[in-house]
XYZ file of C-alpha atoms in Angstrom:
662
model
C 192.314 164.614 12.528
C 190.938 167.608 10.654
C 191.758 166.935 6.998
C 192.082 169.766 4.524
C 190.188 167.745 1.925
C 187.068 167.830 4.120
C 187.184 171.630 4.113
C 187.724 171.739 0.361
C 184.757 169.429 -0.191
C 182.285 169.487 2.751
C 180.250 166.673 1.159
C 183.063 164.336 2.215
C 182.616 165.061 5.943
C 180.283 162.067 6.525
C 183.200 159.851 5.449
C 185.769 161.191 7.895
C 186.156 157.750 9.498
C 187.082 156.336 6.100
C 189.810 158.971 5.758
C 190.991 158.141 9.299
C 191.187 154.471 8.367
C 193.023 155.316 5.138
C 195.666 157.361 6.969
C 195.963 154.939 9.898
C 196.507 152.043 7.485
C 199.247 153.953 5.726
C 200.998 154.967 8.963
C 200.723 151.448 10.377
C 202.078 149.745 7.272
C 204.868 152.275 6.887
C 205.990 151.696 10.484
C 205.751 147.937 9.974
C 208.090 148.229 6.985
C 210.685 150.772 8.143
C 209.899 151.853 11.687
C 211.274 155.374 12.051
C 213.439 154.865 8.977
C 213.130 155.895 5.342
C 211.344 154.160 2.489
C 214.317 154.960 0.263
C 216.495 152.707 2.435
C 213.837 150.005 2.332
C 213.250 150.007 -1.446
C 216.623 148.539 -2.409
C 215.646 145.060 -3.508
C 217.378 145.586 -6.858
C 220.664 146.082 -5.018
C 220.353 142.781 -3.126
C 218.364 140.328 -5.235
C 219.143 139.237 -8.755
C 222.535 138.707 -10.371
C 225.356 140.981 -9.260
C 229.160 140.992 -9.466
C 231.271 140.712 -6.303
C 234.988 141.301 -5.684
C 235.806 137.690 -6.452
C 232.966 136.578 -8.713
C 229.174 136.724 -8.738
C 226.184 136.380 -6.433
C 222.597 135.511 -7.280
C 219.778 135.853 -4.750
C 216.091 135.105 -4.984
C 213.059 135.275 -2.694
C 211.137 132.014 -3.147
C 209.540 130.976 0.172
C 207.509 128.162 -1.393
C 210.536 126.458 -2.964
C 211.932 123.305 -1.373
C 215.226 123.865 -3.153
C 216.702 126.079 -5.871
C 219.467 125.745 -8.446
C 221.127 128.205 -10.790
C 221.839 127.164 -14.358
C 222.634 128.528 -17.776
C 225.418 128.811 -20.330
C 228.006 128.843 -17.549
C 226.768 125.440 -16.327
C 226.247 123.899 -19.757
C 222.589 123.922 -18.690
C 223.110 121.227 -16.070
C 220.209 122.136 -13.801
C 221.649 120.460 -10.698
C 225.294 121.543 -10.959
C 224.909 124.746 -8.923
C 222.635 124.343 -5.875
C 221.602 127.485 -4.027
C 221.732 127.899 -0.241
C 218.487 128.537 1.596
C 218.722 131.455 4.037
C 216.054 132.884 6.347
C 212.672 134.205 5.208
C 212.590 132.159 2.020
C 215.724 133.702 0.493
C 218.067 131.579 -1.616
C 221.556 132.588 -2.735
C 224.603 131.269 -4.532
C 228.116 132.686 -4.791
C 230.087 131.900 -7.940
C 233.856 132.248 -7.682
C 235.788 133.816 -10.514
C 234.868 136.914 -12.483
C 234.838 134.862 -15.690
C 232.291 132.364 -14.386
C 229.563 134.567 -15.808
C 229.962 136.845 -18.799
C 227.783 139.677 -20.064
C 225.342 138.097 -22.492
C 225.251 134.675 -20.830
C 221.781 133.111 -20.695
C 220.662 131.902 -17.265
C 217.627 130.452 -15.514
C 216.502 129.748 -11.976
C 215.483 126.165 -11.198
C 212.821 125.838 -8.509
C 211.976 122.529 -6.847
C 208.461 122.546 -5.411
C 206.758 119.366 -4.144
C 209.076 117.300 -6.297
C 208.330 119.263 -9.452
C 211.141 120.958 -11.405
C 210.187 124.484 -12.492
C 212.251 126.598 -14.884
C 211.983 130.273 -14.017
C 213.375 133.637 -15.123
C 215.000 135.418 -12.135
C 212.474 137.890 -10.755
C 214.941 140.809 -10.740
C 216.298 140.079 -14.228
C 217.248 143.286 -16.046
C 217.196 141.743 -19.516
C 215.032 138.858 -20.709
C 214.394 137.257 -24.066
C 212.954 134.158 -25.661
C 215.415 131.799 -27.287
C 214.586 131.525 -30.984
C 215.345 127.812 -31.171
C 214.127 126.342 -27.899
C 211.491 129.037 -27.219
C 212.636 128.983 -23.601
C 212.534 132.279 -21.736
C 215.871 133.168 -20.181
C 217.490 136.005 -18.342
C 220.583 137.491 -19.895
C 223.440 138.551 -17.643
C 223.472 142.295 -18.121
C 225.350 145.241 -16.675
C 222.363 147.616 -16.503
C 223.000 148.218 -12.798
C 226.740 148.827 -13.020
C 227.637 149.805 -16.585
C 229.078 153.180 -15.526
C 226.967 155.018 -18.077
C 228.092 158.643 -18.236
C 225.022 160.662 -17.343
C 225.123 164.393 -18.069
C 221.731 165.373 -16.626
C 222.685 166.299 -13.064
C 221.037 169.718 -13.298
C 217.876 168.596 -15.099
C 214.557 169.338 -13.423
C 211.211 167.882 -14.557
C 208.620 170.144 -16.150
C 206.396 172.066 -13.749
C 203.550 172.069 -16.292
C 203.647 168.815 -18.275
C 202.739 168.824 -21.955
C 202.935 165.087 -22.474
C 203.714 163.258 -25.707
C 202.527 159.706 -25.089
C 204.669 157.354 -27.142
C 205.463 153.749 -27.944
C 209.041 153.181 -29.100
C 208.260 150.082 -31.160
C 205.683 151.770 -33.372
C 207.406 155.167 -33.521
C 208.779 154.556 -36.999
C 207.222 154.320 -40.441
C 208.533 150.980 -41.628
C 206.593 147.789 -40.956
C 208.714 146.525 -38.070
C 209.582 147.182 -34.420
C 211.452 150.441 -33.866
C 214.400 150.837 -31.499
C 215.487 153.116 -28.677
C 218.284 154.450 -30.896
C 215.885 155.308 -33.700
C 213.553 157.030 -31.254
C 216.431 159.062 -29.846
C 217.619 160.111 -33.283
C 214.304 160.631 -35.082
C 211.491 161.244 -32.616
C 212.994 163.277 -29.778
C 213.787 166.150 -32.172
C 210.144 166.090 -33.354
C 208.883 166.189 -29.773
C 211.124 169.165 -29.032
C 210.100 170.976 -32.222
C 206.400 170.470 -31.508
C 206.778 172.025 -28.069
C 206.013 169.049 -25.837
C 208.188 169.088 -22.723
C 207.419 165.566 -21.482
C 207.357 162.104 -23.010
C 205.466 159.216 -21.463
C 206.945 155.953 -22.706
C 204.795 152.855 -22.899
C 205.794 149.179 -23.000
C 209.305 149.576 -21.541
C 209.042 146.748 -19.017
C 209.422 143.333 -20.645
C 206.204 141.710 -21.833
C 205.820 138.480 -23.809
C 202.969 139.621 -26.070
C 203.742 142.690 -28.192
C 200.046 143.308 -28.835
C 199.360 143.911 -25.145
C 200.771 147.443 -25.624
C 203.086 146.570 -22.730
C 200.249 146.206 -20.230
C 200.840 142.516 -19.416
C 204.277 142.680 -17.825
C 206.320 139.577 -17.173
C 209.647 141.036 -15.998
C 209.319 144.215 -13.988
C 213.025 145.064 -13.878
C 213.710 144.118 -17.483
C 213.974 146.619 -20.323
C 212.149 145.084 -23.274
C 214.769 143.552 -25.553
C 212.614 144.328 -28.605
C 213.870 147.908 -28.673
C 217.551 147.512 -27.869
C 219.761 147.415 -24.799
C 219.436 149.017 -21.365
C 222.292 151.320 -22.350
C 220.260 152.431 -25.386
C 217.374 153.377 -23.087
C 219.724 155.348 -20.846
C 221.021 157.221 -23.876
C 217.447 158.027 -24.901
C 216.617 159.459 -21.474
C 219.900 161.344 -21.164
C 219.367 162.894 -24.602
C 215.796 163.835 -23.719
C 217.061 165.592 -20.609
C 219.618 167.486 -22.712
C 216.704 168.753 -24.788
C 214.775 169.780 -21.675
C 212.295 166.922 -22.009
C 210.929 165.156 -18.921
C 210.635 161.368 -19.196
C 207.816 159.428 -17.514
C 207.510 155.650 -17.399
C 204.095 154.131 -18.007
C 204.345 151.767 -15.047
C 202.088 148.731 -14.631
C 201.734 147.696 -10.987
C 198.014 147.027 -11.228
C 198.426 143.469 -12.522
C 200.873 141.051 -14.163
C 200.845 138.521 -16.950
C 199.671 135.087 -15.803
C 202.431 133.254 -17.750
C 204.641 131.050 -15.570
C 207.647 130.357 -17.790
C 208.660 134.011 -18.004
C 206.638 135.822 -15.325
C 206.047 135.882 -11.575
C 203.021 133.592 -11.527
C 203.754 130.421 -9.534
C 207.401 131.469 -9.424
C 208.121 129.405 -6.304
C 205.411 126.867 -7.112
C 202.713 128.640 -5.112
C 199.901 130.838 -6.350
C 200.167 133.170 -3.367
C 203.833 134.237 -3.512
C 203.148 137.573 -5.210
C 199.417 137.401 -5.902
C 196.152 136.832 -4.109
C 194.800 133.308 -4.250
C 191.684 132.288 -6.126
C 189.261 134.792 -7.625
C 190.748 137.771 -5.782
C 194.046 137.144 -7.533
C 192.614 136.960 -11.044
C 191.312 139.783 -13.246
C 188.630 138.208 -15.421
C 188.458 141.092 -17.892
C 192.215 141.267 -18.414
C 193.093 137.567 -17.888
C 195.930 138.615 -15.574
C 197.155 138.134 -12.016
C 196.582 140.629 -9.197
C 199.207 141.573 -6.619
C 198.683 141.089 -2.896
C 199.436 144.628 -1.662
C 199.038 143.562 1.945
C 202.180 141.406 1.782
C 205.401 143.121 2.863
C 207.637 141.277 0.400
C 205.331 142.264 -2.442
C 205.531 145.877 -1.320
C 209.311 145.524 -1.155
C 209.353 144.210 -4.722
C 207.083 146.917 -6.158
C 208.624 149.848 -4.267
C 212.111 148.672 -5.202
C 210.911 148.530 -8.796
C 209.944 152.203 -8.718
C 213.224 153.249 -7.176
C 215.113 151.091 -9.690
C 213.630 152.898 -12.691
C 214.369 156.276 -11.114
C 217.814 155.444 -9.799
C 219.194 153.319 -12.642
C 217.439 154.931 -15.634
C 216.741 158.466 -14.355
C 213.022 158.391 -15.107
C 211.413 161.584 -13.797
C 208.216 159.970 -12.632
C 205.428 157.612 -13.572
C 202.010 157.341 -15.081
C 200.369 154.556 -13.040
C 198.248 152.322 -15.239
C 194.991 150.739 -14.091
C 194.622 152.594 -10.789
C 190.843 152.157 -10.804
C 191.309 148.402 -10.995
C 193.549 148.566 -7.935
C 191.218 150.721 -5.838
C 188.189 148.423 -5.816
C 187.720 144.716 -5.272
C 185.410 144.591 -8.302
C 188.011 146.682 -10.206
C 185.405 149.340 -10.923
C 183.908 147.231 -13.695
C 180.460 148.467 -14.623
C 180.382 151.091 -11.855
C 179.283 154.648 -12.672
C 180.367 156.029 -9.247
C 177.257 158.137 -8.902
C 177.588 158.821 -5.167
C 180.366 159.303 -2.615
C 179.422 156.178 -0.729
C 180.775 154.065 -3.597
C 184.301 155.315 -2.839
C 184.216 154.343 0.832
C 182.492 150.969 0.948
C 183.601 147.407 1.594
C 184.397 147.294 -2.112
C 187.337 149.684 -1.579
C 190.729 147.958 -1.394
C 192.514 149.814 1.393
C 195.668 147.726 0.948
C 195.989 148.993 -2.618
C 195.442 152.581 -1.462
C 198.179 152.115 1.142
C 200.552 150.858 -1.540
C 199.821 153.871 -3.745
C 200.450 156.209 -0.801
C 203.754 154.493 -0.029
C 204.688 154.623 -3.709
C 204.030 158.353 -3.931
C 205.989 159.032 -0.750
C 208.932 157.035 -2.054
C 208.926 158.640 -5.516
C 208.802 162.174 -4.153
C 211.505 161.393 -1.611
C 213.855 160.046 -4.278
C 213.099 163.090 -6.439
C 210.999 165.901 -4.910
C 210.367 167.258 -8.423
C 209.116 163.907 -9.751
C 205.724 163.676 -11.459
C 203.122 161.001 -10.720
C 199.942 160.606 -12.759
C 197.035 158.316 -11.867
C 194.910 156.594 -14.496
C 191.674 156.547 -12.510
C 188.287 156.797 -14.145
C 186.352 156.503 -10.883
C 187.175 159.971 -9.555
C 188.364 158.742 -6.152
C 188.398 161.786 -3.812
C 191.872 162.764 -2.645
C 193.756 161.018 -5.437
C 195.849 164.144 -6.023
C 195.921 165.480 -2.482
C 198.963 165.178 -0.158
C 198.818 162.180 2.165
C 198.671 164.178 5.455
C 195.714 166.123 4.076
C 193.688 162.962 3.515
C 194.951 162.121 0.040
C 196.766 159.400 -1.866
C 199.592 161.656 -2.977
C 199.537 161.750 -6.801
C 200.381 164.978 -8.596
C 197.822 164.583 -11.392
C 194.956 162.395 -12.465
C 194.089 161.732 -16.099
C 190.758 163.323 -17.071
C 189.526 160.043 -18.507
C 185.929 161.131 -19.026
C 186.817 163.777 -21.608
C 187.683 161.394 -24.499
C 184.393 159.579 -23.851
C 182.614 162.940 -23.938
C 184.026 163.796 -27.368
C 183.234 160.340 -28.748
C 179.646 160.642 -27.538
C 179.208 164.136 -28.992
C 180.736 163.342 -32.382
C 179.064 159.938 -32.691
C 175.571 160.713 -31.422
C 174.863 164.405 -32.088
C 174.491 166.478 -35.217
C 176.684 169.567 -35.288
C 173.767 171.953 -34.783
C 172.574 170.099 -31.668
C 175.751 170.400 -29.580
C 174.878 171.760 -26.129
C 177.397 174.470 -25.195
C 176.330 174.569 -21.531
C 176.793 170.809 -21.212
C 180.146 171.027 -22.975
C 181.348 173.789 -20.653
C 180.196 171.889 -17.566
C 181.933 168.656 -18.557
C 185.187 170.366 -19.542
C 185.448 172.405 -16.329
C 183.949 170.004 -13.780
C 186.707 168.422 -11.678
C 187.645 168.049 -8.045
C 188.649 171.302 -6.404
C 192.271 171.354 -5.299
C 193.278 168.333 -7.416
C 195.319 168.750 -10.589
C 194.424 166.962 -13.795
C 195.951 166.105 -17.159
C 193.530 167.065 -19.897
C 193.336 165.198 -23.179
C 190.794 164.534 -25.891
C 192.297 161.233 -27.023
C 195.159 158.923 -26.085
C 196.353 155.553 -27.338
C 193.135 154.010 -25.979
C 191.026 155.813 -28.574
C 193.423 154.872 -31.389
C 193.224 151.092 -30.995
C 191.558 148.852 -33.553
C 187.833 148.703 -32.884
C 187.808 152.396 -31.981
C 188.633 155.553 -33.925
C 190.772 158.627 -33.415
C 188.941 161.946 -33.457
C 190.149 162.782 -36.962
C 189.196 159.371 -38.325
C 185.823 159.553 -36.588
C 185.197 162.997 -38.107
C 186.339 162.179 -41.651
C 186.314 158.396 -41.958
C 186.947 157.004 -45.456
C 187.237 160.483 -47.002
C 190.709 160.680 -45.427
C 191.931 158.107 -47.955
C 191.467 160.313 -51.011
C 190.709 163.897 -49.935
C 193.492 165.033 -47.602
C 195.448 166.697 -50.384
C 195.320 170.497 -50.280
C 193.877 170.752 -53.780
C 190.843 168.662 -52.860
C 187.437 170.246 -52.285
C 185.669 168.130 -49.666
C 183.274 169.484 -47.001
C 183.748 166.373 -44.848
C 187.495 167.025 -44.631
C 186.960 170.766 -44.101
C 184.685 169.966 -41.155
C 187.107 167.400 -39.730
C 190.134 169.677 -39.982
C 188.253 172.565 -38.339
C 186.778 170.566 -35.456
C 190.017 168.638 -34.850
C 191.752 171.932 -33.997
C 188.862 173.383 -32.002
C 188.424 170.235 -29.911
C 192.118 170.226 -29.039
C 192.264 173.891 -28.128
C 189.186 173.940 -25.906
C 190.257 170.712 -24.186
C 193.841 171.798 -23.589
C 192.848 175.233 -22.286
C 190.021 174.161 -19.958
C 190.414 170.600 -18.719
C 193.580 170.445 -16.633
C 196.888 171.724 -15.352
C 198.666 169.594 -17.937
C 197.928 168.192 -21.388
C 198.490 164.845 -23.131
C 198.568 163.730 -26.760
C 199.353 160.344 -28.277
C 202.082 160.482 -30.909
C 200.785 161.214 -34.363
C 197.344 162.316 -33.242
C 198.520 165.934 -33.322
C 198.450 165.767 -37.123
C 195.338 163.599 -37.345
C 197.052 160.285 -38.012
C 194.715 158.182 -40.163
C 193.269 154.802 -39.282
C 193.809 152.870 -36.062
C 196.502 150.897 -34.256
C 196.462 147.151 -34.776
C 199.423 145.176 -33.495
C 200.687 142.225 -35.540
C 198.613 139.171 -34.686
C 197.279 136.011 -36.244
C 194.040 137.740 -37.232
C 195.810 140.260 -39.462
C 198.508 137.983 -40.806
C 201.057 139.343 -38.324
C 201.083 142.610 -40.208
C 202.789 145.803 -39.017
C 200.821 147.958 -41.466
C 198.716 149.556 -38.725
C 201.401 149.379 -36.036
C 203.542 152.320 -37.100
C 203.368 156.100 -37.411
C 203.293 157.672 -40.866
C 205.354 160.789 -40.147
C 205.732 161.419 -43.878
C 202.079 162.454 -44.033
C 202.747 165.415 -41.746
C 205.930 166.304 -43.633
C 204.272 166.240 -47.064
C 203.500 169.841 -48.080
C 200.821 168.662 -50.507
C 198.691 167.172 -47.721
C 196.602 168.791 -44.985
C 198.147 166.813 -42.120
C 200.986 169.317 -41.887
C 198.568 172.148 -41.155
C 197.139 170.243 -38.193
C 200.671 169.647 -36.915
C 201.544 173.337 -37.270
C 198.413 174.274 -35.368
C 199.301 171.880 -32.547
C 202.713 173.504 -32.305
C 201.218 177.009 -32.243
C 198.594 175.930 -29.693
C 201.205 174.673 -27.228
C 203.233 177.857 -27.680
C 200.164 179.977 -26.922
C 199.188 177.939 -23.863
C 202.730 178.045 -22.454
C 203.511 181.688 -23.171
C 200.278 182.804 -21.504
C 200.595 180.330 -18.611
C 197.033 179.158 -19.285
C 197.451 175.873 -17.390
C 198.207 177.741 -14.167
C 194.995 179.776 -14.316
C 191.259 179.255 -13.999
C 188.942 180.434 -16.758
C 186.780 183.388 -15.789
C 184.139 185.618 -17.370
C 182.681 182.794 -19.420
C 179.988 183.803 -21.878
C 177.922 181.036 -23.485
C 175.306 181.448 -26.221
C 173.828 178.023 -26.811
C 171.630 179.088 -29.687
C 174.610 180.523 -31.535
C 176.863 177.580 -30.500
C 179.386 180.038 -29.066
C 181.580 179.706 -25.966
C 183.801 182.581 -24.761
C 186.059 182.784 -21.734
C 189.072 184.668 -20.447
C 192.251 184.022 -18.482
C 193.163 187.518 -17.350
C 194.735 189.201 -20.374
C 194.040 186.231 -22.693
C 190.631 185.690 -24.293
C 189.258 182.585 -26.044
C 186.229 182.398 -28.352
C 184.794 179.274 -29.997
C 182.107 179.339 -32.656
C 181.011 175.720 -33.085
C 178.174 176.766 -35.376
C 178.487 174.636 -38.531
C 177.080 177.245 -40.914
C 176.685 180.687 -39.345
C 179.402 183.304 -38.896
C 178.766 186.317 -36.686
C 179.715 189.938 -37.309
C 180.037 192.525 -34.533
C 179.787 189.827 -31.884
C 180.347 191.247 -28.405
C 183.045 189.562 -26.323
C 182.955 190.523 -22.618
C 186.460 190.544 -21.073
C 187.982 191.122 -17.651
C 190.366 193.956 -18.486
C 190.052 197.134 -20.507
C 192.583 197.749 -23.251
C 193.573 196.837 -26.777
C 193.468 193.177 -27.856
C 195.099 191.434 -30.815
C 194.637 187.975 -32.289
C 197.455 185.661 -31.220
C 196.027 182.372 -32.542
C 193.169 181.304 -34.775
C 192.221 177.851 -35.976
C 191.118 179.431 -39.280
C 194.667 180.462 -40.206
C 195.509 179.297 -43.731
C 198.811 177.894 -42.412
C 196.701 175.519 -40.295
C 194.423 174.420 -43.128
C 191.809 177.127 -42.498
C 190.225 179.740 -44.757
C 191.977 182.871 -43.482
C 188.795 184.682 -42.442
C 190.304 186.261 -39.299
C 192.309 189.502 -39.513
C 195.370 188.880 -37.335
C 196.593 192.497 -37.539
C 193.419 194.275 -36.450
C 193.469 195.888 -32.980
C 190.343 195.403 -30.868
C 189.664 198.308 -28.491
C 187.445 197.546 -25.524
C 184.392 199.639 -24.776
C 181.656 199.696 -22.165
C 178.191 198.797 -23.435
C 174.948 200.121 -21.863
C 174.522 197.152 -19.491
C 177.926 197.976 -17.930
C 179.942 195.149 -19.430
C 183.427 195.745 -20.792
C 184.471 194.057 -24.011
C 185.054 194.377 -27.719
C 183.173 193.573 -30.906
C 184.619 190.936 -33.215
C 183.947 188.734 -36.216
C 183.464 185.029 -35.407
C 183.600 182.779 -38.481
C 181.784 179.460 -38.332
C 183.708 176.465 -36.951
C 186.513 178.708 -35.754
C 188.321 179.380 -32.482
C 190.220 182.612 -31.831
C 192.611 183.586 -29.042
C 193.294 187.248 -28.285
C 196.003 188.739 -26.069
C 195.769 192.158 -24.430
C 198.410 194.369 -26.018
C 198.178 197.414 -23.738
C-alpha cells in the first residue's frame, strides 16, 4: 500500500514494511473483534457488565475467568459473603439476578467475592460507577449508583467541540482556594465562568476516574468506570459538563489507559486471583518507574474493557474527547525510559509494542465514530511518526499530539543561559520544528512543570522575590524581568508551536510556588494543593496584569486565526535578540534583548499597507511600561534591497503584534 505519510516524509520509506505490519495488525484485530460490524456495537461492556436494574429486580455480571466461584454481597445481604452465589456462564462470565426492585437501593454498599484456589478475595466490581473507602472498616466498596440510568436532562444536543482547542487543563479538587478538596459543584459555579471569561474554549479535566491516592494526580486509576467520589456525585459531573457546553466550552477527559494502580482491594490487579486477567505477567506487566500494572492490549477482553470505557465516558457523561496519558509508555516495551529517539529506526524496532499501537488505532476509530467531531490528544514525547495521521494513511489516528519538548526547552533556556546569550535561531528552530501534516498542541508549561520539585515559569524567573515584590508599588528588576518574559514566552509559544494551545489553571497569572498534594511528608497539608485566585483578582498585585494579557493574547490569536496558519517571512537578528514573523496580515515582533531597545527597526512583511498595533506585552494594563504607541499607523515602504516593510520602535523585553488595517 502506498501510504500518504511516506510521501509527506520520504525518510520513512525504508520503514514501509513496518507501516504495513502496523496496518495489517489493526485490520486483523478489528476483524477478530467485530468482523464486518462496528466497534460502537462491540464497545458496550458498560451496558452488560456491572450492576443494572431489570424489570423485576437487579442483575450483576462480572468477567472473572480465573475464579472458581463468585458471590455477591453487601448491605442487602447483611454482608453474608455466601448468601448470594453467582452463576458461572461461558467465557468466564458470572452473573446473578436479584428479584425485587427493593433488593438493592441507591447508595447500598456492595462487593464481589471471588473464590480462587480456595482463597476468599474481596473485590470492587470492575464496572462500578461509584466507589469509596468505608471510614470505619477501611474496606473499599462499590456503591449502587444510577449514573447509567438517572435520566439526567441534557440540553447540549446541538453542541459541537471546538475546531481549534484552547485548553484549560484543570484539577477539580485543587480548583478552589481553601485548604481542602474542591467539588464538581464548586467548579461549575466558580471556575467555568473564569474559563469562559479568559477565552479558553476547552477544559481538560484530570483525576476524574477513581484513584485511591489523591497525590497521584489521578494517574493511578483503580476504578475506570467510577467518578471519583472526592468531588461529588456522577450527577454533579454531568451538570458540570452540561453547563460547560452551554457556555460553548468543550470538555476533554484526561484518560489513563497506559497503566493501572497495582492495589488489589480496590483495583483490577489479581481481580479473579490471577495476575494475567487484565495485565501482562511478570516484568512485562509491571512499570518499575511508576510502580503500576500494565495492560495486555493483545487480549480481546481487555480491549473490550478499555474500548467500552471510552464509549462509556462519551455516552454517559458527554465528554467531547480525550487526552491520552502516558502514550510513550504504551508504545515501547521499555516505555521510552532513557531513550532520546535520535533516529527513525528507534520507532520501528523490536522494542515497539504493536499491540499497544493497535489498541490506540481502535480507540481513535471508536471515538471518532461515536462523535466525528471528538478531539483526541496524545501525550507522546518520543515523536512517533504518524501519531496524528489517519489510520488508512499509515497513522495511529489522533487529532493532536502534545508538544512535550517545548516546556523542557524553556526550562533549559531559563535555567542554564543568561538573557544575553539566548540563541534566536535555535529558539525559532525548536518552536517551529514538528512533523509535517501532524497537528500539535503547543504549551510552555502544564501541571507537570508545577509539581513540587520543579518550578513554574514565573516562579523559576522570579523565585523568592515573588513573596514580597508582586505589589504594583514595588520597584524590583527581578519581578519586572519575570513579568515581561512570562508574557513573551507565552505569546511566542502559542503563536508558533501548534494548532492548539494548553495552559494549566492558574499559570496564566503566574501562580506562585508549586503543587504539593497532602502527604505524610508535609503533614497532610493542602497549603500547596489549591489555586489562589484572589491573587489575580487583587488590583494591588501584578498577577492581574498577567491574567489580562493572557485573555488579550487568546483573543488576538483567535480573531486572526493564527493557529490555522503557518508563520512566514521570518526575520531573525541573533545579535539584537530579535525574532519577527508574519501570518498574512498579522505581524509579530519579539525583542528578547534584556537591555537594548531599537528605534527605526525595519520589519519586513508580506503585504503592503497600513499596520496598527493590536497587542503589546508592554501595555501598562498588562504590567508593562507603556512604551509602545498603540494609535500610531505604520505605513509600509520598499527599501533599496526590494523588501517591503515598515519601521518601528522595539522596546527591550517586549513583544508586539500588528494587524494590517488597509
